Amino acid sequence: MPRSHIGARRLLQGVARTLAGALVLGLATLSVTSPARAADAIRVGEINSYTRLPAFTEPYRLGWTLALEEINAAGGVLGRPLEVIDRDDAGKPGEAVTAANELLMREDVDLLMGTFFSHVGLAVSDFARQRQVLFVAAEPLTDALIWSRGNAYTFRLRPSTGMQARMLAEEAAKLDAVRWASVAPNYEYGTSAVATFREALSALRPDVEWVDEQWPPQGKIDAGATAQALAQAEPDALFNATFGPDLAKFVREGTTRGLFEGRAVVSLITGEPEYLAPLGAEAPEGWIVTGYPWDTVDTPENRAFVAAYQARFDDYPRMGSVVGYAAMKSVAAIIEKAGSTDTDAMIAAAKGVMVDTPFGRITYRAADHQSTMGAFVGRTAVRDGRGTMVDFVYRDGAEVLPPEDEARAFRPE
Amino acid sequence: MDFLVIQALTGLASASSLFLVASGLTLIFGVTRIVNFAHGSLFMLGAYGAWTFTSGLGWAAHAGPLGFWGGVLLSALAVAALGALVEVVLLRRIYQAPALFPLLATFGLALMIEDLVRLVWGPEDLLGPRAPGLEGAVTILGQKLPAYDLALIALGPMVLAGLWWVLHRTHWGVLVRAATQDRAMVGALGVDQSRLFTGVFALGAFLAALGGAVQVPREAVHHALDMQVIVEAFVIVVVGGLGNVVGAFLAAVLVAELNAFGILLFPRIGLVLLFLVMAVVLVLRPHGLLGRPEGETRAAVPPTAGCWRPAGATGWAVGLALAGLLALLPLVADAYVVSVAAEILIFALFAASLHLMMGVGGMVSFGHAAWFGLGAYGAALAALGLGAPMAVGLVAGPLLAVAGATVAGWFCVRLSGVFLAMLTLAFAQIAWSVVFQWHEVTGGDNGLLGIWPDRWASDPAAFYWVSLAVCGVAIALLRSIVFSPFGYALRACRDSVARAEAIGIDRVRVQWLGFVMAGGFAGLAGALYAYLKGSVFPEAMAIPVSIDGLVMVLLGGLTTLVGPVVGAVAYKTLAIVVSSWTDHWPLVLGGLIVLLVIAAPDGLAGLARRVARAASRGAGPGGREPAS
């Protein structure tokens, strides 16, 4: 596991320093020295929920590691090697801020990247604004990060909940279904997914009506009761935003109880290998989903990425791998274009920067700092005893984002 | 109508799952009085074990129902053996420690297991096989119900009957019931308590693991199952009545059915329903559905701990000197150390406020994060809504916390012991869910951003000095409260309610006031925390913060006055240093806690005192001397 550059000596120094600093104070003077570091490396501070959400963040770590090795093998950035110092935030915003503080003040990083949960991403983005440091948010899906609470220092890679829900709504509008019901985890991600999907679908199909909505607590779905309640409302189609263990439970109960028989299901992020693979042969068939069919996307970019990833790690890439890889490449592209690691220069460079990713070339929009990375929209199927996506198309993020001048108005500045 | 029947049956299946976990916990608690925080971890291990035995290894997949149920049983037996081992190696060493101390040991254990599970079984969710022969659905009244749900519905009462038989028809069961009622008497009659405890712990672990194992056909196995289950199980145990297996079954049915039907009317109720039920039950029946008032049991604090002495001139001089020394930190340490030190100070105040409730007032709290969080939100709302400067925010936070604690305290002080503790948890979770849902005011789970200190205090050193001044004064105040007439009254109520009331102390009023004060000081810590982090999220008032507080107080030593501060400094420093060093921090931190528990059953402050005494006067049995 690549845990960068913390030798035993540095560690002991760190322990001694912090203990002394906090406990015995005056004595701290003696042990304070500046950390040893690779000469002239550009330092990137990376924060993610490694212990809280390893199913996503472990592949994510492998993804950025691969990118980092590629970048450094090609001579680094601006002639200097790139170095990553990574920290775990345990899924808690408070700890993410502590980690960001450490990275900035102790490790002297030039910029921050990472985070998974929306609220952790928001906490770090506000920290970045306060401390005037660039933050490349990798995964947090909330629209607030770039719009209502956007700031000059924060850029975001992934297509948001809203963007993915709009992609799905366009597919959903082609169905005959009129009566719809939704099930989504009861927090911001679920709420905004359902709200955006409903709004977008109603705009395209004014005749649809919503007959039920279920809001199980994240991670604690009472799947049997929820599935039964949805069936009772007799919808023509379902919109689902649950994922992870909740999804597995819901799929099992729903399948056994016949909830999905004769009903269309539109489901957010279910096509991502993180969530589809564990279902194995029990993966639902024919659901309209967003995701990443890593083995069947036949573009040169993806083939090269998959080959390099499998050669390096002896495992197949997940969505997290792509996010980690693309986030690292974004950081390199921004610094390369800026020509320095000065924060203002990097922010100026990040606006409109082009980055080559496994999904093709993306750009970070100048108006709202959102990248145009998209997602694959297709239908789930079971092939050789495991879930995959078929009949998919790549939807560019730019197609589902509002025009730049409209988006600019969403931001507080 | 047909639908309602099916929904009720679905609820019963969930009830069986809940009951299986809770039954083991209630047995363990009833007999040993151990708050087994690792019970959820045993559940999770049971699930992982069953996954391995039924599909991970491959052989059982072809063995049909026998292979499946054999795998389930094998997993439960393996975890039972592990439970016995834990009891013998770890818990047996600390039965003489203050009552809540095993909570600390099992907390360390739970941290370790969570990380070990990730190392052994990998990060991905694992989906086990469906139960052979029970894969499909049974059609009842024209509606489909999973056949496996019927099996679960049967399994709950079967286990209940089996437990009832063991407890009422075997010699061992009679001893267990006797120990539940009066441990000391059972010991006096010559029963080997150690063996009894080991047996009960193994049985409890078996039931927990069985609960986890039978969930494999219903849900994916993952590394967060432990935390998901432990709180639910505790609520069921308390709602049913401590140590009462039948009560646990009733409570499980009540909660599961209310949830199954509640979501039809209020789809968002799942977040808080469990705690609403607990609050209502405890307010109406202070000992749970089938619980009975207990005789005097071991208090959380041994009465000898009451002999605290005021610091005196020397003590204050030392305190002031220490504060002066602390004030020099920014001159010698870098900005990161200074901001970490500010965080440690804030948690020292938080732990000290919890100690006022637990150590001084004898009221254990599982929900102290509520006041910390309300303090943080009070400050944040004042800063964002009114544009108030930091000084105002630091007043508004504690005020909001006091308001909340006044309401919750009124209900809580009418209970005692674990019931009081669980009612504080219920209030904390209700407050949390309000904050989580009320997007217009609190920003929901996306929180409130941009609560940074005023310009003059925005430098890490300046903010550190503010924190030092505020926390130092507050901790000194807390200390002088202990030695005020009110403090003596509070301690009297802790040590003996009957005697305190006999000399004319209004127990309810005194404890209520103590509760509110503790809430206010926690709120002050929370307000500072908001400015330290620059943002506030519902996490600030979630269960992990309450647990952190408990861990700090217990680690430092419940029976001393400096203990909580020492514990906060030690725990927070360790947590921050270890997590910045390795991603396997739960394993390392949990292991360190377990070691500390074994080395210092009277807490760090007690350990320090023993070492000091041994150094000055030669060795002697320690730990129960008057503390200062």
PDB file of C-alpha atoms in Angstrom, chain B residues 80-289:
ATOM      1  CA  ALA B  80     -18.801 -17.715  21.291  1.00  0.00           C
ATOM      2  CA  ALA B  81     -15.319 -19.153  21.839  1.00  0.00           C
ATOM      3  CA  LEU B  82     -13.853 -15.766  21.044  1.00  0.00           C
ATOM      4  CA  GLY B  83     -16.246 -14.181  23.529  1.00  0.00           C
ATOM      5  CA  ALA B  84     -15.136 -16.564  26.259  1.00  0.00           C
ATOM      6  CA  LEU B  85     -11.534 -15.755  25.459  1.00  0.00           C
ATOM      7  CA  VAL B  86     -12.186 -12.011  25.691  1.00  0.00           C
ATOM      8  CA  GLU B  87     -13.880 -12.466  29.043  1.00  0.00           C
ATOM      9  CA  VAL B  88     -11.027 -14.514  30.472  1.00  0.00           C
ATOM     10  CA  VAL B  89      -8.163 -12.484  29.079  1.00  0.00           C
ATOM     11  CA  LEU B  90      -9.513  -8.953  29.280  1.00  0.00           C
ATOM     12  CA  LEU B  91     -12.730  -8.366  31.169  1.00  0.00           C
ATOM     13  CA  ARG B  92     -11.978 -10.565  34.160  1.00  0.00           C
ATOM     14  CA  ARG B  93      -9.106  -8.287  35.037  1.00  0.00           C
ATOM     15  CA  ILE B  94     -11.298  -5.252  35.442  1.00  0.00           C
ATOM     16  CA  TYR B  95     -14.394  -6.417  37.301  1.00  0.00           C
ATOM     17  CA  GLN B  96     -13.166  -4.532  40.355  1.00  0.00           C
ATOM     18  CA  ALA B  97     -12.829  -1.283  38.440  1.00  0.00           C
ATOM     19  CA  PRO B  98     -15.603   1.346  38.460  1.00  0.00           C
ATOM     20  CA  ALA B  99     -18.718   0.006  36.816  1.00  0.00           C
ATOM     21  CA  LEU B 100     -18.409   1.729  33.455  1.00  0.00           C
ATOM     22  CA  PHE B 101     -14.796   0.812  32.931  1.00  0.00           C
ATOM     23  CA  PRO B 102     -15.503  -2.294  30.840  1.00  0.00           C
ATOM     24  CA  LEU B 103     -17.208   0.073  28.401  1.00  0.00           C
ATOM     25  CA  LEU B 104     -13.772   1.506  27.713  1.00  0.00           C
ATOM     26  CA  ALA B 105     -12.212  -1.935  27.267  1.00  0.00           C
ATOM     27  CA  THR B 106     -14.921  -3.099  24.894  1.00  0.00           C
ATOM     28  CA  PHE B 107     -14.730   0.195  22.990  1.00  0.00           C
ATOM     29  CA  GLY B 108     -11.040  -0.461  22.355  1.00  0.00           C
ATOM     30  CA  LEU B 109     -11.897  -3.976  21.283  1.00  0.00           C
ATOM     31  CA  ALA B 110     -14.597  -2.761  18.896  1.00  0.00           C
ATOM     32  CA  LEU B 111     -12.135  -0.373  17.235  1.00  0.00           C
ATOM     33  CA  MET B 112      -9.658  -3.202  16.745  1.00  0.00           C
ATOM     34  CA  ILE B 113     -12.221  -5.627  15.355  1.00  0.00           C
ATOM     35  CA  GLU B 114     -13.519  -3.089  12.844  1.00  0.00           C
ATOM     36  CA  ASP B 115     -10.045  -2.669  11.427  1.00  0.00           C
ATOM     37  CA  LEU B 116      -9.153  -6.360  11.561  1.00  0.00           C
ATOM     38  CA  VAL B 117     -12.300  -7.211   9.632  1.00  0.00           C
ATOM     39  CA  ARG B 118     -11.186  -4.837   6.882  1.00  0.00           C
ATOM     40  CA  LEU B 119      -7.757  -6.478   6.819  1.00  0.00           C
ATOM     41  CA  VAL B 120      -9.079 -10.046   6.737  1.00  0.00           C
ATOM     42  CA  TRP B 121     -12.119  -9.756   4.493  1.00  0.00           C
ATOM     43  CA  GLY B 122     -11.164  -6.751   2.364  1.00  0.00           C
ATOM     44  CA  PRO B 123     -12.919  -3.468   1.703  1.00  0.00           C
ATOM     45  CA  GLU B 124     -15.700  -4.669  -0.599  1.00  0.00           C
ATOM     46  CA  ASP B 125     -19.231  -5.503   0.572  1.00  0.00           C
ATOM     47  CA  LEU B 126     -19.835  -9.254   0.538  1.00  0.00           C
ATOM     48  CA  LEU B 127     -23.138 -10.739  -0.509  1.00  0.00           C
ATOM     49  CA  GLY B 128     -23.671 -14.214   0.907  1.00  0.00           C
ATOM     50  CA  PRO B 129     -25.908 -16.960  -0.433  1.00  0.00           C
ATOM     51  CA  ARG B 130     -29.624 -17.111   0.120  1.00  0.00           C
ATOM     52  CA  ALA B 131     -30.748 -19.869   2.452  1.00  0.00           C
ATOM     53  CA  PRO B 132     -31.108 -23.108   0.442  1.00  0.00           C
ATOM     54  CA  GLY B 133     -34.752 -24.102   0.183  1.00  0.00           C
ATOM     55  CA  LEU B 134     -35.907 -20.676   1.340  1.00  0.00           C
ATOM     56  CA  GLU B 135     -34.848 -18.602  -1.666  1.00  0.00           C
ATOM     57  CA  GLY B 136     -38.274 -17.786  -2.960  1.00  0.00           C
ATOM     58  CA  ALA B 137     -41.458 -16.195  -1.733  1.00  0.00           C
ATOM     59  CA  VAL B 138     -44.588 -17.586  -0.171  1.00  0.00           C
ATOM     60  CA  THR B 139     -47.858 -16.127  -1.348  1.00  0.00           C
ATOM     61  CA  ILE B 140     -50.056 -15.107   1.563  1.00  0.00           C
ATOM     62  CA  LEU B 141     -53.378 -13.378   0.921  1.00  0.00           C
ATOM     63  CA  GLY B 142     -52.252 -12.728  -2.621  1.00  0.00           C
ATOM     64  CA  GLN B 143     -49.064 -10.966  -1.531  1.00  0.00           C
ATOM     65  CA  LYS B 144     -45.533 -12.271  -1.693  1.00  0.00           C
ATOM     66  CA  LEU B 145     -43.525 -12.725   1.461  1.00  0.00           C
ATOM     67  CA  PRO B 146     -39.951 -14.074   1.380  1.00  0.00           C
ATOM     68  CA  ALA B 147     -39.909 -17.620   2.726  1.00  0.00           C
ATOM     69  CA  TYR B 148     -36.828 -16.729   4.722  1.00  0.00           C
ATOM     70  CA  ASP B 149     -38.835 -14.084   6.592  1.00  0.00           C
ATOM     71  CA  LEU B 150     -41.125 -16.862   7.817  1.00  0.00           C
ATOM     72  CA  ALA B 151     -38.078 -18.793   9.027  1.00  0.00           C
ATOM     73  CA  LEU B 152     -36.893 -15.713  10.917  1.00  0.00           C
ATOM     74  CA  ILE B 153     -40.334 -15.146  12.412  1.00  0.00           C
ATOM     75  CA  ALA B 154     -40.135 -18.673  13.784  1.00  0.00           C
ATOM     76  CA  LEU B 155     -36.532 -18.385  14.904  1.00  0.00           C
ATOM     77  CA  GLY B 156     -37.129 -15.451  17.278  1.00  0.00           C
ATOM     78  CA  PRO B 157     -39.670 -17.200  19.515  1.00  0.00           C
ATOM     79  CA  MET B 158     -37.663 -20.436  19.278  1.00  0.00           C
ATOM     80  CA  VAL B 159     -34.595 -18.737  20.688  1.00  0.00           C
ATOM     81  CA  LEU B 160     -36.754 -17.021  23.284  1.00  0.00           C
ATOM     82  CA  ALA B 161     -38.220 -20.370  24.355  1.00  0.00           C
ATOM     83  CA  GLY B 162     -34.797 -21.951  24.433  1.00  0.00           C
ATOM     84  CA  LEU B 163     -33.421 -19.165  26.602  1.00  0.00           C
ATOM     85  CA  TRP B 164     -36.421 -19.352  28.887  1.00  0.00           C
ATOM     86  CA  TRP B 165     -35.875 -23.079  29.278  1.00  0.00           C
ATOM     87  CA  VAL B 166     -32.188 -22.652  30.030  1.00  0.00           C
ATOM     88  CA  LEU B 167     -32.835 -19.872  32.522  1.00  0.00           C
ATOM     89  CA  HIS B 168     -35.718 -21.533  34.309  1.00  0.00           C
ATOM     90  CA  ARG B 169     -35.128 -25.249  33.977  1.00  0.00           C
ATOM     91  CA  THR B 170     -31.379 -25.739  34.368  1.00  0.00           C
ATOM     92  CA  HIS B 171     -29.181 -25.323  37.377  1.00  0.00           C
ATOM     93  CA  TRP B 172     -26.924 -22.994  35.466  1.00  0.00           C
ATOM     94  CA  GLY B 173     -29.912 -20.863  34.502  1.00  0.00           C
ATOM     95  CA  VAL B 174     -30.999 -20.562  38.112  1.00  0.00           C
ATOM     96  CA  LEU B 175     -27.529 -19.309  38.991  1.00  0.00           C
ATOM     97  CA  VAL B 176     -27.651 -16.807  36.133  1.00  0.00           C
ATOM     98  CA  ARG B 177     -30.983 -15.463  37.282  1.00  0.00           C
ATOM     99  CA  ALA B 178     -29.764 -15.292  40.851  1.00  0.00           C
ATOM    100  CA  ALA B 179     -26.678 -13.404  39.754  1.00  0.00           C
ATOM    101  CA  THR B 180     -28.858 -11.012  37.786  1.00  0.00           C
ATOM    102  CA  GLN B 181     -30.728 -10.179  40.977  1.00  0.00           C
ATOM    103  CA  ASP B 182     -27.909 -10.145  43.497  1.00  0.00           C
ATOM    104  CA  ARG B 183     -24.394 -10.945  42.482  1.00  0.00           C
ATOM    105  CA  ALA B 184     -22.845 -10.491  45.879  1.00  0.00           C
ATOM    106  CA  MET B 185     -25.211 -12.993  47.446  1.00  0.00           C
ATOM    107  CA  VAL B 186     -24.527 -15.585  44.769  1.00  0.00           C
ATOM    108  CA  GLY B 187     -20.827 -15.143  45.392  1.00  0.00           C
ATOM    109  CA  ALA B 188     -21.329 -15.434  49.145  1.00  0.00           C
ATOM    110  CA  LEU B 189     -23.102 -18.749  48.642  1.00  0.00           C
ATOM    111  CA  GLY B 190     -19.978 -20.168  47.100  1.00  0.00           C
ATOM    112  CA  VAL B 191     -20.765 -19.999  43.407  1.00  0.00           C
ATOM    113  CA  ASP B 192     -17.712 -19.502  41.212  1.00  0.00           C
ATOM    114  CA  GLN B 193     -18.578 -16.179  39.659  1.00  0.00           C
ATOM    115  CA  SER B 194     -15.736 -16.241  37.179  1.00  0.00           C
ATOM    116  CA  ARG B 195     -17.008 -19.370  35.490  1.00  0.00           C
ATOM    117  CA  LEU B 196     -20.548 -18.091  35.536  1.00  0.00           C
ATOM    118  CA  PHE B 197     -19.486 -14.841  33.909  1.00  0.00           C
ATOM    119  CA  THR B 198     -17.419 -16.623  31.280  1.00  0.00           C
ATOM    120  CA  GLY B 199     -20.390 -18.825  30.441  1.00  0.00           C
ATOM    121  CA  VAL B 200     -22.793 -15.904  30.205  1.00  0.00           C
ATOM    122  CA  PHE B 201     -20.408 -13.908  28.069  1.00  0.00           C
ATOM    123  CA  ALA B 202     -19.922 -16.838  25.716  1.00  0.00           C
ATOM    124  CA  LEU B 203     -23.681 -17.361  25.443  1.00  0.00           C
ATOM    125  CA  GLY B 204     -24.198 -13.658  24.778  1.00  0.00           C
ATOM    126  CA  ALA B 205     -21.523 -13.712  22.101  1.00  0.00           C
ATOM    127  CA  PHE B 206     -23.134 -16.813  20.590  1.00  0.00           C
ATOM    128  CA  LEU B 207     -26.507 -15.071  20.341  1.00  0.00           C
ATOM    129  CA  ALA B 208     -24.956 -11.917  18.864  1.00  0.00           C
ATOM    130  CA  ALA B 209     -23.092 -13.941  16.255  1.00  0.00           C
ATOM    131  CA  LEU B 210     -26.177 -15.994  15.470  1.00  0.00           C
ATOM    132  CA  GLY B 211     -28.048 -12.738  14.923  1.00  0.00           C
ATOM    133  CA  GLY B 212     -25.371 -11.632  12.487  1.00  0.00           C
ATOM    134  CA  ALA B 213     -25.140 -15.001  10.760  1.00  0.00           C
ATOM    135  CA  VAL B 214     -28.853 -15.282   9.995  1.00  0.00           C
ATOM    136  CA  GLN B 215     -28.759 -11.835   8.380  1.00  0.00           C
ATOM    137  CA  VAL B 216     -26.438 -13.116   5.650  1.00  0.00           C
ATOM    138  CA  PRO B 217     -29.281 -14.192   3.331  1.00  0.00           C
ATOM    139  CA  ARG B 218     -30.882 -10.766   3.746  1.00  0.00           C
ATOM    140  CA  GLU B 219     -28.097  -8.262   3.495  1.00  0.00           C
ATOM    141  CA  ALA B 220     -24.560  -7.610   2.379  1.00  0.00           C
ATOM    142  CA  VAL B 221     -21.847  -8.089   4.977  1.00  0.00           C
ATOM    143  CA  HIS B 222     -19.685  -5.017   5.487  1.00  0.00           C
ATOM    144  CA  HIS B 223     -17.366  -3.429   8.014  1.00  0.00           C
ATOM    145  CA  ALA B 224     -19.821  -0.863   9.384  1.00  0.00           C
ATOM    146  CA  LEU B 225     -22.380  -3.400  10.628  1.00  0.00           C
ATOM    147  CA  ASP B 226     -21.073  -3.156  14.187  1.00  0.00           C
ATOM    148  CA  MET B 227     -21.986   0.467  14.786  1.00  0.00           C
ATOM    149  CA  GLN B 228     -25.269   0.007  13.011  1.00  0.00           C
ATOM    150  CA  VAL B 229     -26.341  -2.734  15.373  1.00  0.00           C
ATOM    151  CA  ILE B 230     -24.916  -1.777  18.735  1.00  0.00           C
ATOM    152  CA  VAL B 231     -27.089   1.269  19.361  1.00  0.00           C
ATOM    153  CA  GLU B 232     -30.264  -0.474  18.244  1.00  0.00           C
ATOM    154  CA  ALA B 233     -29.487  -3.432  20.459  1.00  0.00           C
ATOM    155  CA  PHE B 234     -28.948  -1.207  23.492  1.00  0.00           C
ATOM    156  CA  VAL B 235     -32.208   0.568  22.930  1.00  0.00           C
ATOM    157  CA  ILE B 236     -34.065  -2.743  22.739  1.00  0.00           C
ATOM    158  CA  VAL B 237     -32.394  -3.953  25.939  1.00  0.00           C
ATOM    159  CA  VAL B 238     -33.310  -0.827  27.854  1.00  0.00           C
ATOM    160  CA  VAL B 239     -36.828  -0.520  26.487  1.00  0.00           C
ATOM    161  CA  GLY B 240     -37.453  -4.154  27.412  1.00  0.00           C
ATOM    162  CA  GLY B 241     -35.978  -3.845  30.900  1.00  0.00           C
ATOM    163  CA  LEU B 242     -32.401  -4.713  31.778  1.00  0.00           C
ATOM    164  CA  GLY B 243     -31.639  -8.393  31.868  1.00  0.00           C
ATOM    165  CA  ASN B 244     -35.181  -9.274  30.859  1.00  0.00           C
ATOM    166  CA  VAL B 245     -35.214 -11.552  27.830  1.00  0.00           C
ATOM    167  CA  VAL B 246     -38.980 -11.502  27.378  1.00  0.00           C
ATOM    168  CA  GLY B 247     -38.930  -7.720  27.660  1.00  0.00           C
ATOM    169  CA  ALA B 248     -36.308  -7.564  24.938  1.00  0.00           C
ATOM    170  CA  PHE B 249     -38.567  -9.629  22.680  1.00  0.00           C
ATOM    171  CA  LEU B 250     -41.543  -7.349  23.309  1.00  0.00           C
ATOM    172  CA  ALA B 251     -39.416  -4.278  22.716  1.00  0.00           C
ATOM    173  CA  ALA B 252     -38.101  -5.707  19.444  1.00  0.00           C
ATOM    174  CA  VAL B 253     -41.626  -6.404  18.216  1.00  0.00           C
ATOM    175  CA  LEU B 254     -42.797  -2.941  19.270  1.00  0.00           C
ATOM    176  CA  VAL B 255     -39.963  -1.125  17.513  1.00  0.00           C
ATOM    177  CA  ALA B 256     -40.079  -3.227  14.357  1.00  0.00           C
ATOM    178  CA  GLU B 257     -43.843  -2.968  13.921  1.00  0.00           C
ATOM    179  CA  LEU B 258     -43.878   0.758  14.597  1.00  0.00           C
ATOM    180  CA  ASN B 259     -41.227   1.153  11.930  1.00  0.00           C
ATOM    181  CA  ALA B 260     -42.991  -1.055   9.382  1.00  0.00           C
ATOM    182  CA  PHE B 261     -46.191   0.958   9.694  1.00  0.00           C
ATOM    183  CA  GLY B 262     -44.607   4.300  10.572  1.00  0.00           C
ATOM    184  CA  ILE B 263     -42.887   4.606   7.202  1.00  0.00           C
ATOM    185  CA  LEU B 264     -46.268   4.380   5.472  1.00  0.00           C
ATOM    186  CA  LEU B 265     -47.367   7.626   7.090  1.00  0.00           C
ATOM    187  CA  PHE B 266     -44.034   9.327   7.707  1.00  0.00           C
ATOM    188  CA  PRO B 267     -41.431   8.066   5.218  1.00  0.00           C
ATOM    189  CA  ARG B 268     -38.657   9.964   7.018  1.00  0.00           C
ATOM    190  CA  ILE B 269     -39.439   8.550  10.463  1.00  0.00           C
ATOM    191  CA  GLY B 270     -36.814   5.785  10.290  1.00  0.00           C
ATOM    192  CA  LEU B 271     -34.098   8.229  11.293  1.00  0.00           C
ATOM    193  CA  VAL B 272     -35.465   8.861  14.761  1.00  0.00           C
ATOM    194  CA  LEU B 273     -38.221   6.362  15.480  1.00  0.00           C
ATOM    195  CA  LEU B 274     -36.118   4.094  17.677  1.00  0.00           C
ATOM    196  CA  PHE B 275     -35.214   6.956  19.981  1.00  0.00           C
ATOM    197  CA  LEU B 276     -38.701   8.402  20.086  1.00  0.00           C
ATOM    198  CA  VAL B 277     -39.975   5.026  21.245  1.00  0.00           C
ATOM    199  CA  MET B 278     -37.271   4.808  23.883  1.00  0.00           C
ATOM    200  CA  ALA B 279     -37.944   8.322  25.166  1.00  0.00           C
ATOM    201  CA  VAL B 280     -41.674   7.684  25.483  1.00  0.00           C
ATOM    202  CA  VAL B 281     -41.233   4.290  27.145  1.00  0.00           C
ATOM    203  CA  LEU B 282     -38.673   5.555  29.643  1.00  0.00           C
ATOM    204  CA  VAL B 283     -40.708   8.613  30.569  1.00  0.00           C
ATOM    205  CA  LEU B 284     -43.768   6.435  31.175  1.00  0.00           C
ATOM    206  CA  ARG B 285     -41.981   3.375  32.581  1.00  0.00           C
ATOM    207  CA  PRO B 286     -38.628   4.389  34.087  1.00  0.00           C
ATOM    208  CA  HIS B 287     -37.337   0.804  34.196  1.00  0.00           C
ATOM    209  CA  GLY B 288     -38.443  -0.306  30.753  1.00  0.00           C
ATOM    210  CA  LEU B 289     -41.445  -2.357  29.713  1.00  0.00           C
TER     211      LEU B 289
END
